[in-house]
Short mmCIF file of C-alpha atoms in Angstrom, two decimals:
data_model
loop_
_atom_site.label_atom_id
_atom_site.label_comp_id
_atom_site.label_asym_id
_atom_site.label_seq_id
_atom_site.Cartn_x
_atom_site.Cartn_y
_atom_site.Cartn_z
CA MET A 356 7.73 -9.53 23.72
CA LYS A 357 7.60 -5.91 22.60
CA ARG A 358 4.70 -4.32 20.88
CA LYS A 359 4.39 -5.16 17.18
CA PRO A 360 6.03 -4.39 14.93
CA VAL A 361 9.61 -4.46 16.05
CA ALA A 362 11.66 -2.21 13.78
CA ILE A 363 15.39 -2.59 13.17
CA SER A 364 17.39 -0.15 11.12
CA VAL A 365 20.05 -1.46 8.76
CA VAL A 366 22.72 1.21 8.46
CA GLY A 367 26.07 1.60 6.73
CA VAL A 368 27.83 3.85 4.25
CA HIS A 369 26.78 3.98 0.61
CA ASN A 370 27.48 0.69 -1.16
CA SER A 371 28.13 -1.23 2.02
CA GLY A 372 25.48 -3.78 1.07
CA LYS A 373 22.45 -2.77 3.15
CA THR A 374 19.90 -3.90 0.58
CA THR A 375 21.73 -7.18 0.06
CA LEU A 376 21.65 -7.93 3.77
CA ILE A 377 17.93 -7.13 3.95
CA GLU A 378 17.31 -9.30 0.90
CA LYS A 379 19.10 -12.23 2.54
CA LEU A 380 17.52 -11.79 5.95
CA ILE A 381 13.89 -11.67 4.78
CA PRO A 382 13.54 -15.32 3.66
CA ILE A 383 15.44 -16.59 6.72
CA LEU A 384 13.28 -14.61 9.13
CA LYS A 385 10.11 -15.62 7.28
CA ALA A 386 11.17 -19.27 7.48
CA ARG A 387 11.46 -18.74 11.24
CA GLY A 388 7.80 -17.73 11.28
CA LEU A 389 8.08 -13.95 11.40
CA ARG A 390 6.03 -11.66 9.20
CA VAL A 391 8.50 -9.21 7.74
CA GLY A 392 8.04 -5.81 6.13
CA THR A 393 10.57 -3.26 4.93
CA ILE A 394 11.03 0.47 4.65
CA LYS A 395 13.48 2.23 2.38
CA HIS A 396 14.37 5.83 2.95
CA THR A 397 15.58 7.59 -0.15
CA CYS A 398 16.98 11.00 -1.03
CA HIS A 399 15.67 10.60 -4.57
CA GLU A 400 12.35 12.36 -4.76
CA GLY A 401 11.41 11.52 -8.30
CA PHE A 402 10.63 7.85 -7.77
CA GLU A 403 7.52 6.59 -9.42
CA ILE A 404 5.40 3.59 -8.86
CA ASP A 405 3.50 1.68 -11.46
CA VAL A 406 0.52 -0.42 -10.72
CA ALA A 407 0.38 -2.36 -13.89
CA GLY A 408 -3.37 -2.66 -13.87
CA LYS A 409 -4.27 -0.01 -16.43
CA ASP A 410 -7.48 1.01 -14.70
CA THR A 411 -5.78 1.27 -11.33
CA SER A 412 -3.22 3.63 -12.81
CA ARG A 413 -6.09 5.76 -14.08
CA HIS A 414 -7.54 5.85 -10.55
CA ARG A 415 -4.20 7.03 -9.21
CA SER A 416 -3.71 9.64 -11.89
CA ALA A 417 -7.15 11.01 -11.14
CA GLY A 418 -6.03 11.57 -7.56
CA SER A 419 -7.06 8.50 -5.61
CA GLU A 420 -4.83 8.42 -2.52
CA ALA A 421 -5.36 4.75 -1.81
CA VAL A 422 -5.76 2.15 -4.53
CA ALA A 423 -6.23 -1.58 -4.38
CA ILE A 424 -6.32 -4.13 -7.13
CA SER A 425 -7.81 -7.40 -6.13
CA SER A 426 -8.05 -10.73 -7.91
CA ARG A 427 -8.87 -14.25 -6.80
CA THR A 428 -5.24 -15.02 -5.94
CA LYS A 429 -3.67 -11.69 -5.16
CA THR A 430 -4.43 -8.29 -3.73
CA VAL A 431 -2.15 -5.27 -3.85
CA PHE A 432 -2.90 -2.14 -1.86
CA VAL A 433 -1.02 1.09 -2.56
CA ARG A 434 -1.27 4.12 -0.32
CA GLU A 435 0.37 7.36 -1.33
CA PHE A 436 1.25 10.30 0.89
CA LYS A 437 2.32 13.63 -0.55
CA SER A 438 4.80 14.16 2.25
CA GLU A 439 7.50 12.54 4.31
CA LEU A 440 6.04 10.50 7.13
CA THR A 441 7.65 10.25 10.52
CA LEU A 442 8.96 6.82 11.36
CA VAL A 443 6.23 6.46 13.98
CA LYS A 444 3.51 7.16 11.39
CA LEU A 445 5.19 4.85 8.90
CA LEU A 446 5.33 2.01 11.40
CA GLU A 447 1.60 2.34 12.07
CA LEU A 448 1.11 1.01 8.54
CA TYR A 449 2.88 -2.21 9.53
CA GLU A 450 0.70 -3.39 12.37
CA SER A 451 0.14 -6.74 10.68
CA GLN A 452 3.89 -7.42 10.54
CA ASP A 453 6.11 -8.74 13.33
CA LEU A 454 9.31 -7.13 12.18
CA VAL A 455 10.17 -4.22 9.93
CA LEU A 456 13.64 -3.93 8.45
CA VAL A 457 14.33 -0.28 7.84
CA GLU A 458 16.98 0.75 5.35
CA GLY A 459 18.34 4.13 6.35
CA PHE A 460 17.00 6.38 9.11
CA LYS A 461 20.43 6.08 10.71
CA LYS A 462 19.74 9.02 13.01
CA SER A 463 16.72 7.34 14.57
CA SER A 464 16.82 5.62 17.92
CA LEU A 465 15.92 2.26 16.40
CA PRO A 466 18.07 -0.75 17.24
CA LYS A 467 20.61 -1.02 14.44
CA VAL A 468 22.60 -3.53 12.48
CA GLU A 469 25.49 -1.98 10.64
CA VAL A 470 26.80 -3.39 7.39
CA PHE A 471 30.53 -2.80 7.14
CA ARG A 472 33.09 -3.25 4.36
CA LYS A 473 36.64 -2.32 5.28
CA GLU A 474 37.61 -1.78 1.62
CA LEU A 475 35.37 1.29 1.46
CA GLY A 476 37.87 3.01 3.76
CA LYS A 477 35.31 4.41 6.21
CA ASN A 478 34.71 3.83 9.89
CA LEU A 479 31.57 2.30 11.35
CA VAL A 480 28.85 4.96 11.10
CA ALA A 481 27.13 3.72 14.26
CA ALA A 482 30.28 3.02 16.28
CA GLU A 483 29.18 5.41 19.03
CA ASP A 484 25.48 4.65 18.71
CA PRO A 485 24.04 3.12 21.88
CA ASP A 486 21.42 1.41 19.71
CA LEU A 487 23.98 -0.54 17.68
CA LEU A 488 23.03 -4.16 18.13
CA ALA A 489 25.31 -6.05 15.79
CA VAL A 490 27.65 -5.64 12.82
CA TYR A 491 27.42 -7.61 9.59
CA SER A 492 30.81 -7.83 7.92
CA GLU A 493 33.35 -10.13 6.29
CA ASP A 494 36.13 -8.17 7.96
CA ALA A 495 37.57 -8.18 11.46
CA VAL A 496 35.76 -5.29 13.16
CA LYS A 497 36.69 -3.73 16.47
CA THR A 498 33.44 -3.33 18.31
CA SER A 499 31.80 -4.44 21.52
CA VAL A 500 28.74 -5.83 19.72
CA PRO A 501 28.56 -9.23 17.98
CA VAL A 502 29.87 -9.38 14.42
CA PHE A 503 28.29 -11.78 11.92
CA SER A 504 29.75 -12.68 8.54
CA SER A 505 27.64 -13.78 5.58
CA ALA A 506 28.51 -17.40 6.40
CA ARG A 507 26.82 -16.82 9.79
CA ILE A 508 23.77 -14.90 8.57
CA ASP A 509 21.48 -17.57 10.04
CA GLU A 510 22.96 -16.78 13.42
CA LEU A 511 22.27 -13.09 12.88
CA ALA A 512 18.63 -13.92 12.18
CA GLU A 513 18.53 -16.11 15.28
CA PHE A 514 20.14 -13.31 17.31
CA ILE A 515 17.48 -10.84 16.15
CA GLU A 516 14.70 -13.27 16.90
CA ARG A 517 16.02 -14.07 20.36
CA GLU A 518 16.61 -10.41 21.17
CA PHE A 519 13.11 -9.24 20.23
CA PHE A 520 10.82 -12.22 20.22
CA GLY A 521 12.33 -14.45 22.88
CA THR A 522 12.93 -18.13 22.23
CA LYS A 523 10.14 -20.21 20.84
CA MET B 822 -22.98 10.31 8.97
CA LYS B 823 -22.08 6.65 8.56
CA ARG B 824 -18.87 5.06 9.72
CA LYS B 825 -15.86 5.77 7.54
CA PRO B 826 -15.18 4.89 4.87
CA VAL B 827 -18.36 4.94 2.86
CA ALA B 828 -17.99 2.57 -0.08
CA ILE B 829 -19.92 2.84 -3.33
CA SER B 830 -19.72 0.29 -6.08
CA VAL B 831 -19.61 1.45 -9.68
CA VAL B 832 -21.17 -1.29 -11.80
CA GLY B 833 -22.02 -1.81 -15.44
CA VAL B 834 -21.32 -4.19 -18.29
CA HIS B 835 -17.86 -4.47 -19.85
CA ASN B 836 -16.92 -1.27 -21.68
CA SER B 837 -19.73 0.76 -20.18
CA GLY B 838 -17.24 3.33 -18.87
CA LYS B 839 -16.88 2.48 -15.18
CA THR B 840 -13.25 3.56 -14.95
CA THR B 841 -13.99 6.78 -16.82
CA LEU B 842 -16.75 7.66 -14.38
CA ILE B 843 -14.49 6.95 -11.39
CA GLU B 844 -11.74 9.02 -12.98
CA LYS B 845 -14.08 11.97 -13.42
CA LEU B 846 -15.65 11.69 -9.98
CA ILE B 847 -12.42 11.60 -7.97
CA PRO B 848 -11.28 15.21 -8.57
CA ILE B 849 -14.81 16.55 -8.10
CA LEU B 850 -15.29 14.71 -4.82
CA LYS B 851 -11.82 15.72 -3.65
CA ALA B 852 -12.60 19.35 -4.46
CA ARG B 853 -15.64 18.96 -2.22
CA GLY B 854 -13.32 18.03 0.62
CA LEU B 855 -13.67 14.26 0.63
CA ARG B 856 -10.70 11.93 0.86
CA VAL B 857 -11.23 9.38 -1.87
CA GLY B 858 -9.76 5.93 -2.41
CA THR B 859 -10.51 3.29 -5.01
CA ILE B 860 -10.67 -0.46 -5.39
CA LYS B 861 -10.58 -2.35 -8.66
CA HIS B 862 -11.66 -5.95 -8.82
CA THR B 863 -10.12 -7.84 -11.68
CA CYS B 864 -10.41 -11.30 -13.18
CA HIS B 865 -6.85 -11.03 -14.48
CA GLU B 866 -4.59 -12.73 -12.02
CA GLY B 867 -1.27 -12.01 -13.63
CA PHE B 868 -1.12 -8.32 -12.85
CA GLU B 869 2.19 -7.06 -11.58
CA ILE B 870 3.17 -4.00 -9.72
CA ASP B 871 6.45 -2.17 -10.01
CA VAL B 872 7.83 0.02 -7.35
CA ALA B 873 10.41 1.80 -9.38
CA GLY B 874 12.81 2.18 -6.50
CA LYS B 875 15.29 -0.57 -7.36
CA ASP B 876 16.03 -1.46 -3.74
CA THR B 877 12.36 -1.60 -2.86
CA SER B 878 11.78 -4.07 -5.68
CA ARG B 879 14.55 -6.18 -4.22
CA HIS B 880 12.82 -6.11 -0.82
CA ARG B 881 9.61 -7.29 -2.45
CA SER B 882 11.27 -10.02 -4.46
CA ALA B 883 12.90 -11.29 -1.28
CA GLY B 884 9.44 -11.73 0.19
CA SER B 885 8.68 -8.55 2.11
CA GLU B 886 4.88 -8.38 2.40
CA ALA B 887 4.75 -4.69 3.11
CA VAL B 888 7.14 -2.18 1.56
CA ALA B 889 7.41 1.56 1.89
CA ILE B 890 9.60 3.99 0.07
CA SER B 891 9.87 7.35 1.72
CA SER B 892 11.43 10.60 0.59
CA ARG B 893 11.17 14.18 1.80
CA THR B 894 8.20 14.90 -0.44
CA LYS B 895 6.51 11.59 -1.01
CA THR B 896 5.87 8.25 0.64
CA VAL B 897 4.43 5.20 -1.04
CA PHE B 898 3.35 2.15 0.93
CA VAL B 899 2.61 -1.13 -0.83
CA ARG B 900 0.99 -4.07 0.91
CA GLU B 901 0.63 -7.37 -0.86
CA PHE B 902 -1.67 -10.24 0.01
CA LYS B 903 -1.34 -13.65 -1.59
CA SER B 904 -5.08 -14.11 -1.65
CA GLU B 905 -8.35 -12.46 -2.44
CA LEU B 906 -9.52 -10.28 0.42
CA THR B 907 -13.15 -9.95 1.36
CA LEU B 908 -14.56 -6.50 0.78
CA VAL B 909 -14.78 -6.00 4.54
CA LYS B 910 -11.07 -6.75 4.96
CA LEU B 911 -10.22 -4.57 2.00
CA LEU B 912 -12.16 -1.63 3.38
CA GLU B 913 -10.26 -1.85 6.68
CA LEU B 914 -7.24 -0.67 4.72
CA TYR B 915 -9.07 2.54 3.87
CA GLU B 916 -9.82 3.89 7.32
CA SER B 917 -8.12 7.18 6.52
CA GLN B 918 -10.41 7.78 3.55
CA ASP B 919 -13.95 9.17 3.60
CA LEU B 920 -15.17 7.46 0.47
CA VAL B 921 -14.06 4.45 -1.51
CA LEU B 922 -15.19 4.03 -5.10
CA VAL B 923 -15.24 0.34 -5.86
CA GLU B 924 -15.07 -0.84 -9.45
CA GLY B 925 -16.75 -4.21 -9.71
CA PHE B 926 -18.04 -6.31 -6.81
CA LYS B 927 -21.47 -6.01 -8.39
CA LYS B 928 -22.84 -8.85 -6.27
CA SER B 929 -22.02 -7.04 -3.02
CA SER B 930 -24.61 -5.20 -0.99
CA LEU B 931 -22.81 -1.89 -1.44
CA PRO B 932 -24.79 1.09 -2.67
CA LYS B 933 -24.31 1.20 -6.41
CA VAL B 934 -24.06 3.60 -9.29
CA GLU B 935 -24.56 1.92 -12.63
CA VAL B 936 -22.92 3.18 -15.78
CA PHE B 937 -25.16 2.49 -18.75
CA ARG B 938 -24.70 2.77 -22.52
CA LYS B 939 -27.70 1.79 -24.57
CA GLU B 940 -25.58 1.08 -27.68
CA LEU B 941 -24.04 -1.94 -25.94
CA GLY B 942 -27.45 -3.61 -26.30
CA LYS B 943 -27.66 -4.85 -22.72
CA ASN B 944 -30.04 -4.12 -19.89
CA LEU B 945 -29.11 -2.47 -16.61
CA VAL B 946 -27.20 -5.06 -14.60
CA ALA B 947 -28.49 -3.68 -11.31
CA ALA B 948 -32.06 -2.95 -12.41
CA GLU B 949 -33.46 -5.21 -9.71
CA ASP B 950 -30.79 -4.41 -7.11
CA PRO B 951 -32.27 -2.73 -4.02
CA ASP B 952 -28.89 -1.03 -3.50
CA LEU B 953 -28.97 0.77 -6.86
CA LEU B 954 -28.62 4.42 -6.00
CA ALA B 955 -28.29 6.19 -9.33
CA VAL B 956 -27.56 5.61 -13.00
CA TYR B 957 -24.92 7.46 -15.01
CA SER B 958 -25.85 7.54 -18.68
CA GLU B 959 -26.21 9.70 -21.75
CA ASP B 960 -29.31 7.76 -22.70
CA ALA B 961 -32.90 7.87 -21.54
CA VAL B 962 -33.10 5.10 -18.94
CA LYS B 963 -36.25 3.64 -17.44
CA THR B 964 -35.51 3.39 -13.74
CA SER B 965 -36.89 4.64 -10.47
CA VAL B 966 -33.50 6.04 -9.36
CA PRO B 967 -32.02 9.37 -10.49
CA VAL B 968 -30.15 9.37 -13.82
CA PHE B 969 -27.19 11.69 -14.33
CA SER B 970 -25.55 12.43 -17.67
CA SER B 971 -21.90 13.45 -18.01
CA ALA B 972 -23.04 17.08 -18.29
CA ARG B 973 -24.52 16.67 -14.80
CA ILE B 974 -21.65 14.78 -13.19
CA ASP B 975 -21.26 17.55 -10.59
CA GLU B 976 -24.81 16.84 -9.51
CA LEU B 977 -24.00 13.15 -9.19
CA ALA B 978 -21.09 14.04 -6.89
CA GLU B 979 -23.35 16.34 -4.90
CA PHE B 980 -25.97 13.60 -4.70
CA ILE B 981 -23.41 11.13 -3.33
CA GLU B 982 -22.13 13.64 -0.82
CA ARG B 983 -25.63 14.56 0.38
CA GLU B 984 -26.68 10.93 0.59
CA PHE B 985 -23.72 9.78 2.71
CA PHE B 986 -22.18 12.79 4.33
CA GLY B 987 -25.15 15.11 4.80
CA THR B 988 -25.04 18.75 3.74
CA LYS B 989 -22.17 20.88 4.88
#
């Protein structure tokens, strides 16, 4: 087993369904006993986050870089960095997770699953990428890696687990 | 110098002004070169957090326990726990900070600053607490620890820094 966390990048052209795949994979992988985290890379720089505890928002506005709100049944910790972090630095934040699904970072050397929709009229973005592990598509795709359709998403989860965590 | 992070609890009765003190202290302490984080303990269990990146919210709803959104100029990392964390566990999340201002946790053995307003008609909540370090109040307060008014908040920050980080 590799060092935790394993990170897999979900790549594909705009609108290919990357978020949808991640959304579907998380509960399946969790049901298989893996602790799963996610990273989203965005070009939008204006995103904001709201911690709906009023006082916590005041802490953040005053300049607190790390804020937690804790109750008897739930704790949320928010850490803010005024810069882009390298993927390596980002992954250090996930040491309590087994697996991190990364949306974007298609130029990284992470193992990749590409989401492909023929109707978008583009080629596979990771066709030549030696780190391409599998393709997720409803279409017939010419590739040397396994292709999983949405009907076989459980098999994709199993494939990921076997590849990185061995068989249980 | 003690092990990072130093944690100080800000205590006081409801409405005494704990959040306001924390809000005022953060920029002063940051200007003195300290990296400051905060923790808020709440009895409200229904609080929600919104990460305004739409896709990131979808990751969280699908069950991702740790979510980051990263852009060229900003990264926000959100970690969620479905339970109350002990203060020790919470503070482990703050290893990159020098100082954590904790709102609440008045029964802990953290060093404490009490915010006091005579008009609320209550006594000091930490009067007998051996960990009471200072009082922040506009009123005359009978106590053996130093009392700082809002006009002397810089001195309170200096006092905290000297007490825990020595003189520079």
